[in-house]
Amino acid sequence: SELIDGRATMMAPPSRIHQRINSNLEGMLNERLAVARPDWRADREIGVVLPGDTKYNPSSAVVVTDAAIAVGELRLDTSDKT
C-alpha cells in the first residue's frame, strides 16, 4: 500500500516479471556503482518522503541512495538534500 492524499491506498502486488526486472536493474546498477560511485547504492522498494508533499509517500521500485544511509531506515527523506 502507499499513502496518497493522507490515506492508505492498497496497491496490486507486483507481478513476478516486474520483480525480476527490478532485481536485475538493482544488480546492474550496483555493479556499475561499485566502480563509478562506491558511496552510492541501489535498493528496491524503499519508501520515499518527497519535499513539500506530506500526503504522498511513494514506494519506489528501485532507488539509488547514499550508501551511508542506515540499513534499518524505512523511508528515504529527500527533503534535506540539495
JSON list of N, CA and C in Angstrom, two decimals:
[
{"chain": "A", "resi": 1, "resn": "SER", "atom": "N", "xyz": [0.84, -1.18, 0.00]},
{"chain": "A", "resi": 1, "resn": "SER", "atom": "CA", "xyz": [0.00, 0.00, 0.00]},
{"chain": "A", "resi": 1, "resn": "SER", "atom": "C", "xyz": [0.88, 1.25, 0.00]},
{"chain": "A", "resi": 2, "resn": "GLU", "atom": "N", "xyz": [0.32, 2.34, -0.44]},
{"chain": "A", "resi": 2, "resn": "GLU", "atom": "CA", "xyz": [1.00, 3.64, -0.46]},
{"chain": "A", "resi": 2, "resn": "GLU", "atom": "C", "xyz": [0.11, 4.66, 0.21]},
{"chain": "A", "resi": 3, "resn": "LEU", "atom": "N", "xyz": [0.74, 5.72, 0.74]},
{"chain": "A", "resi": 3, "resn": "LEU", "atom": "CA", "xyz": [0.00, 6.81, 1.35]},
{"chain": "A", "resi": 3, "resn": "LEU", "atom": "C", "xyz": [-0.22, 7.88, 0.28]},
{"chain": "A", "resi": 4, "resn": "ILE", "atom": "N", "xyz": [-1.48, 8.07, -0.13]},
{"chain": "A", "resi": 4, "resn": "ILE", "atom": "CA", "xyz": [-1.82, 9.04, -1.16]},
{"chain": "A", "resi": 4, "resn": "ILE", "atom": "C", "xyz": [-2.89, 9.97, -0.59]},
{"chain": "A", "resi": 5, "resn": "ASP", "atom": "N", "xyz": [-2.62, 11.28, -0.63]},
{"chain": "A", "resi": 5, "resn": "ASP", "atom": "CA", "xyz": [-3.53, 12.29, -0.05]},
{"chain": "A", "resi": 5, "resn": "ASP", "atom": "C", "xyz": [-3.88, 11.95, 1.39]},
{"chain": "A", "resi": 6, "resn": "GLY", "atom": "N", "xyz": [-2.90, 11.44, 2.14]},
{"chain": "A", "resi": 6, "resn": "GLY", "atom": "CA", "xyz": [-3.11, 11.15, 3.55]},
{"chain": "A", "resi": 6, "resn": "GLY", "atom": "C", "xyz": [-3.88, 9.88, 3.83]},
{"chain": "A", "resi": 7, "resn": "ARG", "atom": "N", "xyz": [-4.18, 9.10, 2.82]},
{"chain": "A", "resi": 7, "resn": "ARG", "atom": "CA", "xyz": [-4.93, 7.86, 3.00]},
{"chain": "A", "resi": 7, "resn": "ARG", "atom": "C", "xyz": [-4.12, 6.67, 2.51]},
{"chain": "A", "resi": 8, "resn": "ALA", "atom": "N", "xyz": [-4.18, 5.60, 3.29]},
{"chain": "A", "resi": 8, "resn": "ALA", "atom": "CA", "xyz": [-3.53, 4.36, 2.86]},
{"chain": "A", "resi": 8, "resn": "ALA", "atom": "C", "xyz": [-4.30, 3.82, 1.66]},
{"chain": "A", "resi": 9, "resn": "THR", "atom": "N", "xyz": [-3.59, 3.58, 0.57]},
{"chain": "A", "resi": 9, "resn": "THR", "atom": "CA", "xyz": [-4.20, 3.09, -0.66]},
{"chain": "A", "resi": 9, "resn": "THR", "atom": "C", "xyz": [-3.59, 1.74, -1.00]},
{"chain": "A", "resi": 10, "resn": "MET", "atom": "N", "xyz": [-4.44, 0.75, -1.14]},
{"chain": "A", "resi": 10, "resn": "MET", "atom": "CA", "xyz": [-3.95, -0.59, -1.48]},
{"chain": "A", "resi": 10, "resn": "MET", "atom": "C", "xyz": [-3.48, -0.60, -2.94]},
{"chain": "A", "resi": 11, "resn": "MET", "atom": "N", "xyz": [-2.35, -1.20, -3.16]},
{"chain": "A", "resi": 11, "resn": "MET", "atom": "CA", "xyz": [-1.80, -1.32, -4.50]},
{"chain": "A", "resi": 11, "resn": "MET", "atom": "C", "xyz": [-1.75, -2.81, -4.84]},
{"chain": "A", "resi": 12, "resn": "ALA", "atom": "N", "xyz": [-1.96, -3.12, -6.10]},
{"chain": "A", "resi": 12, "resn": "ALA", "atom": "CA", "xyz": [-1.84, -4.51, -6.52]},
{"chain": "A", "resi": 12, "resn": "ALA", "atom": "C", "xyz": [-0.40, -4.97, -6.32]},
{"chain": "A", "resi": 13, "resn": "PRO", "atom": "N", "xyz": [-0.19, -6.19, -5.85]},
{"chain": "A", "resi": 13, "resn": "PRO", "atom": "CA", "xyz": [1.18, -6.65, -5.68]},
{"chain": "A", "resi": 13, "resn": "PRO", "atom": "C", "xyz": [1.88, -6.72, -7.04]},
{"chain": "A", "resi": 14, "resn": "PRO", "atom": "N", "xyz": [3.18, -6.46, -7.06]},
{"chain": "A", "resi": 14, "resn": "PRO", "atom": "CA", "xyz": [3.90, -6.51, -8.33]},
{"chain": "A", "resi": 14, "resn": "PRO", "atom": "C", "xyz": [3.93, -7.92, -8.89]},
{"chain": "A", "resi": 15, "resn": "SER", "atom": "N", "xyz": [3.90, -8.01, -10.21]},
{"chain": "A", "resi": 15, "resn": "SER", "atom": "CA", "xyz": [3.96, -9.31, -10.86]},
{"chain": "A", "resi": 15, "resn": "SER", "atom": "C", "xyz": [5.37, -9.90, -10.74]},
{"chain": "A", "resi": 16, "resn": "ARG", "atom": "N", "xyz": [5.48, -11.15, -11.02]},
{"chain": "A", "resi": 16, "resn": "ARG", "atom": "CA", "xyz": [6.78, -11.83, -10.97]},
{"chain": "A", "resi": 16, "resn": "ARG", "atom": "C", "xyz": [7.77, -11.21, -11.95]},
{"chain": "A", "resi": 17, "resn": "ILE", "atom": "N", "xyz": [7.32, -10.88, -13.15]},
{"chain": "A", "resi": 17, "resn": "ILE", "atom": "CA", "xyz": [8.22, -10.28, -14.14]},
{"chain": "A", "resi": 17, "resn": "ILE", "atom": "C", "xyz": [8.65, -8.89, -13.68]},
{"chain": "A", "resi": 18, "resn": "HIS", "atom": "N", "xyz": [7.74, -8.14, -13.07]},
{"chain": "A", "resi": 18, "resn": "HIS", "atom": "CA", "xyz": [8.07, -6.82, -12.53]},
{"chain": "A", "resi": 18, "resn": "HIS", "atom": "C", "xyz": [9.18, -6.97, -11.47]},
{"chain": "A", "resi": 19, "resn": "GLN", "atom": "N", "xyz": [9.03, -7.93, -10.58]},
{"chain": "A", "resi": 19, "resn": "GLN", "atom": "CA", "xyz": [10.03, -8.16, -9.54]},
{"chain": "A", "resi": 19, "resn": "GLN", "atom": "C", "xyz": [11.37, -8.59, -10.13]},
{"chain": "A", "resi": 20, "resn": "ARG", "atom": "N", "xyz": [11.32, -9.43, -11.15]},
{"chain": "A", "resi": 20, "resn": "ARG", "atom": "CA", "xyz": [12.56, -9.89, -11.77]},
{"chain": "A", "resi": 20, "resn": "ARG", "atom": "C", "xyz": [13.29, -8.74, -12.46]},
{"chain": "A", "resi": 21, "resn": "ILE", "atom": "N", "xyz": [12.54, -7.88, -13.16]},
{"chain": "A", "resi": 21, "resn": "ILE", "atom": "CA", "xyz": [13.14, -6.71, -13.81]},
{"chain": "A", "resi": 21, "resn": "ILE", "atom": "C", "xyz": [13.78, -5.81, -12.76]},
{"chain": "A", "resi": 22, "resn": "ASN", "atom": "N", "xyz": [13.06, -5.55, -11.67]},
{"chain": "A", "resi": 22, "resn": "ASN", "atom": "CA", "xyz": [13.60, -4.71, -10.61]},
{"chain": "A", "resi": 22, "resn": "ASN", "atom": "C", "xyz": [14.86, -5.31, -10.00]},
{"chain": "A", "resi": 23, "resn": "SER", "atom": "N", "xyz": [14.86, -6.61, -9.80]},
{"chain": "A", "resi": 23, "resn": "SER", "atom": "CA", "xyz": [16.03, -7.28, -9.25]},
{"chain": "A", "resi": 23, "resn": "SER", "atom": "C", "xyz": [17.23, -7.17, -10.20]},
{"chain": "A", "resi": 24, "resn": "ASN", "atom": "N", "xyz": [16.99, -7.37, -11.48]},
{"chain": "A", "resi": 24, "resn": "ASN", "atom": "CA", "xyz": [18.06, -7.25, -12.47]},
{"chain": "A", "resi": 24, "resn": "ASN", "atom": "C", "xyz": [18.59, -5.82, -12.54]},
{"chain": "A", "resi": 25, "resn": "LEU", "atom": "N", "xyz": [17.68, -4.84, -12.52]},
{"chain": "A", "resi": 25, "resn": "LEU", "atom": "CA", "xyz": [18.08, -3.44, -12.56]},
{"chain": "A", "resi": 25, "resn": "LEU", "atom": "C", "xyz": [18.91, -3.08, -11.32]},
{"chain": "A", "resi": 26, "resn": "GLU", "atom": "N", "xyz": [18.46, -3.52, -10.16]},
{"chain": "A", "resi": 26, "resn": "GLU", "atom": "CA", "xyz": [19.20, -3.27, -8.92]},
{"chain": "A", "resi": 26, "resn": "GLU", "atom": "C", "xyz": [20.62, -3.85, -9.01]},
{"chain": "A", "resi": 27, "resn": "GLY", "atom": "N", "xyz": [20.73, -5.08, -9.48]},
{"chain": "A", "resi": 27, "resn": "GLY", "atom": "CA", "xyz": [22.03, -5.73, -9.62]},
{"chain": "A", "resi": 27, "resn": "GLY", "atom": "C", "xyz": [22.95, -4.99, -10.58]},
{"chain": "A", "resi": 28, "resn": "MET", "atom": "N", "xyz": [22.41, -4.62, -11.75]},
{"chain": "A", "resi": 28, "resn": "MET", "atom": "CA", "xyz": [23.24, -3.92, -12.74]},
{"chain": "A", "resi": 28, "resn": "MET", "atom": "C", "xyz": [23.68, -2.54, -12.23]},
{"chain": "A", "resi": 29, "resn": "LEU", "atom": "N", "xyz": [22.76, -1.84, -11.57]},
{"chain": "A", "resi": 29, "resn": "LEU", "atom": "CA", "xyz": [23.13, -0.53, -11.02]},
{"chain": "A", "resi": 29, "resn": "LEU", "atom": "C", "xyz": [24.22, -0.68, -9.95]},
{"chain": "A", "resi": 30, "resn": "ASN", "atom": "N", "xyz": [24.09, -1.67, -9.06]},
{"chain": "A", "resi": 30, "resn": "ASN", "atom": "CA", "xyz": [25.09, -1.85, -8.02]},
{"chain": "A", "resi": 30, "resn": "ASN", "atom": "C", "xyz": [26.45, -2.26, -8.57]},
{"chain": "A", "resi": 31, "resn": "GLU", "atom": "N", "xyz": [26.46, -3.05, -9.64]},
{"chain": "A", "resi": 31, "resn": "GLU", "atom": "CA", "xyz": [27.73, -3.39, -10.28]},
{"chain": "A", "resi": 31, "resn": "GLU", "atom": "C", "xyz": [28.43, -2.14, -10.79]},
{"chain": "A", "resi": 32, "resn": "ARG", "atom": "N", "xyz": [27.69, -1.27, -11.45]},
{"chain": "A", "resi": 32, "resn": "ARG", "atom": "CA", "xyz": [28.26, -0.04, -12.00]},
{"chain": "A", "resi": 32, "resn": "ARG", "atom": "C", "xyz": [28.63, 0.95, -10.90]},
{"chain": "A", "resi": 33, "resn": "LEU", "atom": "N", "xyz": [27.75, 1.06, -9.90]},
{"chain": "A", "resi": 33, "resn": "LEU", "atom": "CA", "xyz": [28.02, 1.98, -8.80]},
{"chain": "A", "resi": 33, "resn": "LEU", "atom": "C", "xyz": [29.27, 1.58, -8.01]},
{"chain": "A", "resi": 34, "resn": "ALA", "atom": "N", "xyz": [29.53, 0.29, -7.89]},
{"chain": "A", "resi": 34, "resn": "ALA", "atom": "CA", "xyz": [30.71, -0.18, -7.16]},
{"chain": "A", "resi": 34, "resn": "ALA", "atom": "C", "xyz": [31.98, 0.37, -7.79]},
{"chain": "A", "resi": 35, "resn": "VAL", "atom": "N", "xyz": [31.95, 0.60, -9.11]},
{"chain": "A", "resi": 35, "resn": "VAL", "atom": "CA", "xyz": [33.11, 1.14, -9.82]},
{"chain": "A", "resi": 35, "resn": "VAL", "atom": "C", "xyz": [33.08, 2.66, -9.87]},
{"chain": "A", "resi": 36, "resn": "ALA", "atom": "N", "xyz": [31.94, 3.20, -10.27]},
{"chain": "A", "resi": 36, "resn": "ALA", "atom": "CA", "xyz": [31.83, 4.64, -10.53]},
{"chain": "A", "resi": 36, "resn": "ALA", "atom": "C", "xyz": [31.55, 5.47, -9.28]},
{"chain": "A", "resi": 37, "resn": "ARG", "atom": "N", "xyz": [30.73, 4.98, -8.38]},
{"chain": "A", "resi": 37, "resn": "ARG", "atom": "CA", "xyz": [30.33, 5.73, -7.18]},
{"chain": "A", "resi": 37, "resn": "ARG", "atom": "C", "xyz": [30.13, 4.77, -6.01]},
{"chain": "A", "resi": 38, "resn": "PRO", "atom": "N", "xyz": [31.21, 4.26, -5.42]},
{"chain": "A", "resi": 38, "resn": "PRO", "atom": "CA", "xyz": [31.06, 3.28, -4.34]},
{"chain": "A", "resi": 38, "resn": "PRO", "atom": "C", "xyz": [30.36, 3.83, -3.10]},
{"chain": "A", "resi": 39, "resn": "ASP", "atom": "N", "xyz": [30.17, 5.13, -3.02]},
{"chain": "A", "resi": 39, "resn": "ASP", "atom": "CA", "xyz": [29.46, 5.73, -1.90]},
{"chain": "A", "resi": 39, "resn": "ASP", "atom": "C", "xyz": [27.94, 5.75, -2.13]},
{"chain": "A", "resi": 40, "resn": "TRP", "atom": "N", "xyz": [27.48, 5.23, -3.26]},
{"chain": "A", "resi": 40, "resn": "TRP", "atom": "CA", "xyz": [26.06, 5.13, -3.58]},
{"chain": "A", "resi": 40, "resn": "TRP", "atom": "C", "xyz": [25.66, 3.67, -3.64]},
{"chain": "A", "resi": 41, "resn": "ARG", "atom": "N", "xyz": [24.35, 3.41, -3.53]},
{"chain": "A", "resi": 41, "resn": "ARG", "atom": "CA", "xyz": [23.83, 2.05, -3.57]},
{"chain": "A", "resi": 41, "resn": "ARG", "atom": "C", "xyz": [22.42, 2.05, -4.14]},
{"chain": "A", "resi": 42, "resn": "ALA", "atom": "N", "xyz": [22.10, 1.04, -4.92]},
{"chain": "A", "resi": 42, "resn": "ALA", "atom": "CA", "xyz": [20.74, 0.85, -5.43]},
{"chain": "A", "resi": 42, "resn": "ALA", "atom": "C", "xyz": [20.02, -0.16, -4.55]},
{"chain": "A", "resi": 43, "resn": "ASP", "atom": "N", "xyz": [18.78, 0.15, -4.20]},
{"chain": "A", "resi": 43, "resn": "ASP", "atom": "CA", "xyz": [17.94, -0.76, -3.41]},
{"chain": "A", "resi": 43, "resn": "ASP", "atom": "C", "xyz": [16.54, -0.75, -3.97]},
{"chain": "A", "resi": 44, "resn": "ARG", "atom": "N", "xyz": [15.81, -1.83, -3.69]},
{"chain": "A", "resi": 44, "resn": "ARG", "atom": "CA", "xyz": [14.43, -1.95, -4.16]},
{"chain": "A", "resi": 44, "resn": "ARG", "atom": "C", "xyz": [13.45, -1.64, -3.04]},
{"chain": "A", "resi": 45, "resn": "GLU", "atom": "N", "xyz": [12.28, -1.15, -3.47]},
{"chain": "A", "resi": 45, "resn": "GLU", "atom": "CA", "xyz": [11.12, -0.97, -2.60]},
{"chain": "A", "resi": 45, "resn": "GLU", "atom": "C", "xyz": [11.42, -0.15, -1.34]},
{"chain": "A", "resi": 46, "resn": "ILE", "atom": "N", "xyz": [12.00, 1.02, -1.54]},
{"chain": "A", "resi": 46, "resn": "ILE", "atom": "CA", "xyz": [12.27, 1.94, -0.46]},
{"chain": "A", "resi": 46, "resn": "ILE", "atom": "C", "xyz": [11.21, 3.03, -0.49]},
{"chain": "A", "resi": 47, "resn": "GLY", "atom": "N", "xyz": [10.61, 3.32, 0.64]},
{"chain": "A", "resi": 47, "resn": "GLY", "atom": "CA", "xyz": [9.67, 4.43, 0.73]},
{"chain": "A", "resi": 47, "resn": "GLY", "atom": "C", "xyz": [10.42, 5.75, 0.58]},
{"chain": "A", "resi": 48, "resn": "VAL", "atom": "N", "xyz": [9.82, 6.71, -0.09]},
{"chain": "A", "resi": 48, "resn": "VAL", "atom": "CA", "xyz": [10.46, 7.99, -0.34]},
{"chain": "A", "resi": 48, "resn": "VAL", "atom": "C", "xyz": [9.58, 9.11, 0.21]},
{"chain": "A", "resi": 49, "resn": "VAL", "atom": "N", "xyz": [10.18, 10.00, 1.02]},
{"chain": "A", "resi": 49, "resn": "VAL", "atom": "CA", "xyz": [9.48, 11.19, 1.51]},
{"chain": "A", "resi": 49, "resn": "VAL", "atom": "C", "xyz": [9.87, 12.34, 0.59]},
{"chain": "A", "resi": 50, "resn": "LEU", "atom": "N", "xyz": [8.87, 12.90, -0.09]},
{"chain": "A", "resi": 50, "resn": "LEU", "atom": "CA", "xyz": [9.12, 13.96, -1.05]},
{"chain": "A", "resi": 50, "resn": "LEU", "atom": "C", "xyz": [9.01, 15.32, -0.37]},
{"chain": "A", "resi": 51, "resn": "PRO", "atom": "N", "xyz": [9.94, 16.24, -0.65]},
{"chain": "A", "resi": 51, "resn": "PRO", "atom": "CA", "xyz": [9.86, 17.57, -0.03]},
{"chain": "A", "resi": 51, "resn": "PRO", "atom": "C", "xyz": [8.61, 18.31, -0.50]},
{"chain": "A", "resi": 52, "resn": "GLY", "atom": "N", "xyz": [7.93, 18.96, 0.45]},
{"chain": "A", "resi": 52, "resn": "GLY", "atom": "CA", "xyz": [6.77, 19.76, 0.11]},
{"chain": "A", "resi": 52, "resn": "GLY", "atom": "C", "xyz": [5.50, 18.96, -0.14]},
{"chain": "A", "resi": 53, "resn": "ASP", "atom": "N", "xyz": [5.53, 17.65, 0.02]},
{"chain": "A", "resi": 53, "resn": "ASP", "atom": "CA", "xyz": [4.34, 16.83, -0.22]},
{"chain": "A", "resi": 53, "resn": "ASP", "atom": "C", "xyz": [4.17, 15.87, 0.95]},
{"chain": "A", "resi": 54, "resn": "THR", "atom": "N", "xyz": [3.33, 16.25, 1.90]},
{"chain": "A", "resi": 54, "resn": "THR", "atom": "CA", "xyz": [3.13, 15.42, 3.09]},
{"chain": "A", "resi": 54, "resn": "THR", "atom": "C", "xyz": [2.07, 14.36, 2.90]},
{"chain": "A", "resi": 55, "resn": "LYS", "atom": "N", "xyz": [1.37, 14.38, 1.77]},
{"chain": "A", "resi": 55, "resn": "LYS", "atom": "CA", "xyz": [0.27, 13.45, 1.56]},
{"chain": "A", "resi": 55, "resn": "LYS", "atom": "C", "xyz": [0.63, 12.25, 0.68]},
{"chain": "A", "resi": 56, "resn": "TYR", "atom": "N", "xyz": [1.73, 12.31, -0.02]},
{"chain": "A", "resi": 56, "resn": "TYR", "atom": "CA", "xyz": [2.08, 11.23, -0.95]},
{"chain": "A", "resi": 56, "resn": "TYR", "atom": "C", "xyz": [3.49, 10.75, -0.65]},
{"chain": "A", "resi": 57, "resn": "ASN", "atom": "N", "xyz": [3.62, 9.52, -0.20]},
{"chain": "A", "resi": 57, "resn": "ASN", "atom": "CA", "xyz": [4.91, 8.92, 0.11]},
{"chain": "A", "resi": 57, "resn": "ASN", "atom": "C", "xyz": [5.05, 7.63, -0.69]},
{"chain": "A", "resi": 58, "resn": "PRO", "atom": "N", "xyz": [5.54, 7.75, -1.93]},
{"chain": "A", "resi": 58, "resn": "PRO", "atom": "CA", "xyz": [5.61, 6.56, -2.79]},
{"chain": "A", "resi": 58, "resn": "PRO", "atom": "C", "xyz": [6.67, 5.56, -2.33]},
{"chain": "A", "resi": 59, "resn": "SER", "atom": "N", "xyz": [6.48, 4.35, -2.75]},
{"chain": "A", "resi": 59, "resn": "SER", "atom": "CA", "xyz": [7.47, 3.31, -2.55]},
{"chain": "A", "resi": 59, "resn": "SER", "atom": "C", "xyz": [8.07, 3.03, -3.92]},
{"chain": "A", "resi": 60, "resn": "SER", "atom": "N", "xyz": [9.36, 3.29, -4.06]},
{"chain": "A", "resi": 60, "resn": "SER", "atom": "CA", "xyz": [10.00, 3.18, -5.37]},
{"chain": "A", "resi": 60, "resn": "SER", "atom": "C", "xyz": [10.29, 1.73, -5.74]},
{"chain": "A", "resi": 61, "resn": "ALA", "atom": "N", "xyz": [10.33, 1.46, -7.02]},
{"chain": "A", "resi": 61, "resn": "ALA", "atom": "CA", "xyz": [10.73, 0.14, -7.48]},
{"chain": "A", "resi": 61, "resn": "ALA", "atom": "C", "xyz": [12.22, -0.05, -7.22]},
{"chain": "A", "resi": 62, "resn": "VAL", "atom": "N", "xyz": [13.03, 0.89, -7.68]},
{"chain": "A", "resi": 62, "resn": "VAL", "atom": "CA", "xyz": [14.48, 0.89, -7.44]},
{"chain": "A", "resi": 62, "resn": "VAL", "atom": "C", "xyz": [14.90, 2.34, -7.22]},
{"chain": "A", "resi": 63, "resn": "VAL", "atom": "N", "xyz": [15.71, 2.57, -6.22]},
{"chain": "A", "resi": 63, "resn": "VAL", "atom": "CA", "xyz": [16.19, 3.91, -5.93]},
{"chain": "A", "resi": 63, "resn": "VAL", "atom": "C", "xyz": [17.68, 3.85, -5.64]},
{"chain": "A", "resi": 64, "resn": "VAL", "atom": "N", "xyz": [18.41, 4.89, -6.08]},
{"chain": "A", "resi": 64, "resn": "VAL", "atom": "CA", "xyz": [19.84, 4.99, -5.79]},
{"chain": "A", "resi": 64, "resn": "VAL", "atom": "C", "xyz": [20.00, 6.01, -4.67]},
{"chain": "A", "resi": 65, "resn": "THR", "atom": "N", "xyz": [20.69, 5.59, -3.60]},
{"chain": "A", "resi": 65, "resn": "THR", "atom": "CA", "xyz": [20.86, 6.44, -2.43]},
{"chain": "A", "resi": 65, "resn": "THR", "atom": "C", "xyz": [22.31, 6.45, -1.97]},
{"chain": "A", "resi": 66, "resn": "ASP", "atom": "N", "xyz": [22.58, 7.32, -1.05]},
{"chain": "A", "resi": 66, "resn": "ASP", "atom": "CA", "xyz": [23.87, 7.36, -0.38]},
{"chain": "A", "resi": 66, "resn": "ASP", "atom": "C", "xyz": [24.03, 6.07, 0.42]},
{"chain": "A", "resi": 67, "resn": "ALA", "atom": "N", "xyz": [25.12, 5.38, 0.24]},
{"chain": "A", "resi": 67, "resn": "ALA", "atom": "CA", "xyz": [25.35, 4.11, 0.93]},
{"chain": "A", "resi": 67, "resn": "ALA", "atom": "C", "xyz": [25.45, 4.27, 2.44]},
{"chain": "A", "resi": 68, "resn": "ALA", "atom": "N", "xyz": [25.67, 5.49, 2.93]},
{"chain": "A", "resi": 68, "resn": "ALA", "atom": "CA", "xyz": [25.80, 5.73, 4.36]},
{"chain": "A", "resi": 68, "resn": "ALA", "atom": "C", "xyz": [24.45, 5.73, 5.09]},
{"chain": "A", "resi": 69, "resn": "ILE", "atom": "N", "xyz": [23.35, 5.74, 4.34]},
{"chain": "A", "resi": 69, "resn": "ILE", "atom": "CA", "xyz": [22.03, 5.73, 4.98]},
{"chain": "A", "resi": 69, "resn": "ILE", "atom": "C", "xyz": [21.88, 4.40, 5.71]},
{"chain": "A", "resi": 70, "resn": "ALA", "atom": "N", "xyz": [21.41, 4.46, 6.95]},
{"chain": "A", "resi": 70, "resn": "ALA", "atom": "CA", "xyz": [21.30, 3.27, 7.79]},
{"chain": "A", "resi": 70, "resn": "ALA", "atom": "C", "xyz": [20.41, 2.21, 7.14]},
{"chain": "A", "resi": 71, "resn": "VAL", "atom": "N", "xyz": [20.83, 0.97, 7.21]},
{"chain": "A", "resi": 71, "resn": "VAL", "atom": "CA", "xyz": [20.08, -0.14, 6.61]},
{"chain": "A", "resi": 71, "resn": "VAL", "atom": "C", "xyz": [18.68, -0.25, 7.21]},
{"chain": "A", "resi": 72, "resn": "GLY", "atom": "N", "xyz": [18.53, 0.08, 8.49]},
{"chain": "A", "resi": 72, "resn": "GLY", "atom": "CA", "xyz": [17.24, -0.06, 9.16]},
{"chain": "A", "resi": 72, "resn": "GLY", "atom": "C", "xyz": [16.23, 1.03, 8.87]},
{"chain": "A", "resi": 73, "resn": "GLU", "atom": "N", "xyz": [16.62, 2.09, 8.14]},
{"chain": "A", "resi": 73, "resn": "GLU", "atom": "CA", "xyz": [15.68, 3.16, 7.85]},
{"chain": "A", "resi": 73, "resn": "GLU", "atom": "C", "xyz": [14.59, 2.67, 6.92]},
{"chain": "A", "resi": 74, "resn": "LEU", "atom": "N", "xyz": [13.35, 3.04, 7.22]},
{"chain": "A", "resi": 74, "resn": "LEU", "atom": "CA", "xyz": [12.22, 2.59, 6.41]},
{"chain": "A", "resi": 74, "resn": "LEU", "atom": "C", "xyz": [11.92, 3.49, 5.23]},
{"chain": "A", "resi": 75, "resn": "ARG", "atom": "N", "xyz": [12.28, 4.76, 5.34]},
{"chain": "A", "resi": 75, "resn": "ARG", "atom": "CA", "xyz": [11.99, 5.72, 4.27]},
{"chain": "A", "resi": 75, "resn": "ARG", "atom": "C", "xyz": [13.22, 6.58, 3.99]},
{"chain": "A", "resi": 76, "resn": "LEU", "atom": "N", "xyz": [13.33, 6.98, 2.75]},
{"chain": "A", "resi": 76, "resn": "LEU", "atom": "CA", "xyz": [14.37, 7.91, 2.34]},
{"chain": "A", "resi": 76, "resn": "LEU", "atom": "C", "xyz": [13.78, 9.30, 2.35]},
{"chain": "A", "resi": 77, "resn": "ASP", "atom": "N", "xyz": [14.30, 10.17, 3.21]},
{"chain": "A", "resi": 77, "resn": "ASP", "atom": "CA", "xyz": [13.79, 11.54, 3.30]},
{"chain": "A", "resi": 77, "resn": "ASP", "atom": "C", "xyz": [14.65, 12.43, 2.40]},
{"chain": "A", "resi": 78, "resn": "THR", "atom": "N", "xyz": [14.07, 12.90, 1.30]},
{"chain": "A", "resi": 78, "resn": "THR", "atom": "CA", "xyz": [14.80, 13.73, 0.34]},
{"chain": "A", "resi": 78, "resn": "THR", "atom": "C", "xyz": [14.69, 15.21, 0.66]},
{"chain": "A", "resi": 79, "resn": "SER", "atom": "N", "xyz": [13.95, 15.57, 1.70]},
{"chain": "A", "resi": 79, "resn": "SER", "atom": "CA", "xyz": [13.69, 16.98, 1.97]},
{"chain": "A", "resi": 79, "resn": "SER", "atom": "C", "xyz": [14.92, 17.75, 2.41]},
{"chain": "A", "resi": 80, "resn": "ASP", "atom": "N", "xyz": [15.92, 17.10, 2.99]},
{"chain": "A", "resi": 80, "resn": "ASP", "atom": "CA", "xyz": [17.11, 17.82, 3.44]},
{"chain": "A", "resi": 80, "resn": "ASP", "atom": "C", "xyz": [18.26, 17.73, 2.46]},
{"chain": "A", "resi": 81, "resn": "LYS", "atom": "N", "xyz": [18.02, 17.23, 1.28]},
{"chain": "A", "resi": 81, "resn": "LYS", "atom": "CA", "xyz": [19.05, 17.10, 0.24]},
{"chain": "A", "resi": 81, "resn": "LYS", "atom": "C", "xyz": [19.04, 18.33, -0.65]},
{"chain": "A", "resi": 82, "resn": "THR", "atom": "N", "xyz": [20.22, 18.74, -1.12]},
{"chain": "A", "resi": 82, "resn": "THR", "atom": "CA", "xyz": [20.30, 19.89, -2.02]},
{"chain": "A", "resi": 82, "resn": "THR", "atom": "C", "xyz": [20.56, 19.44, -3.42]}
]
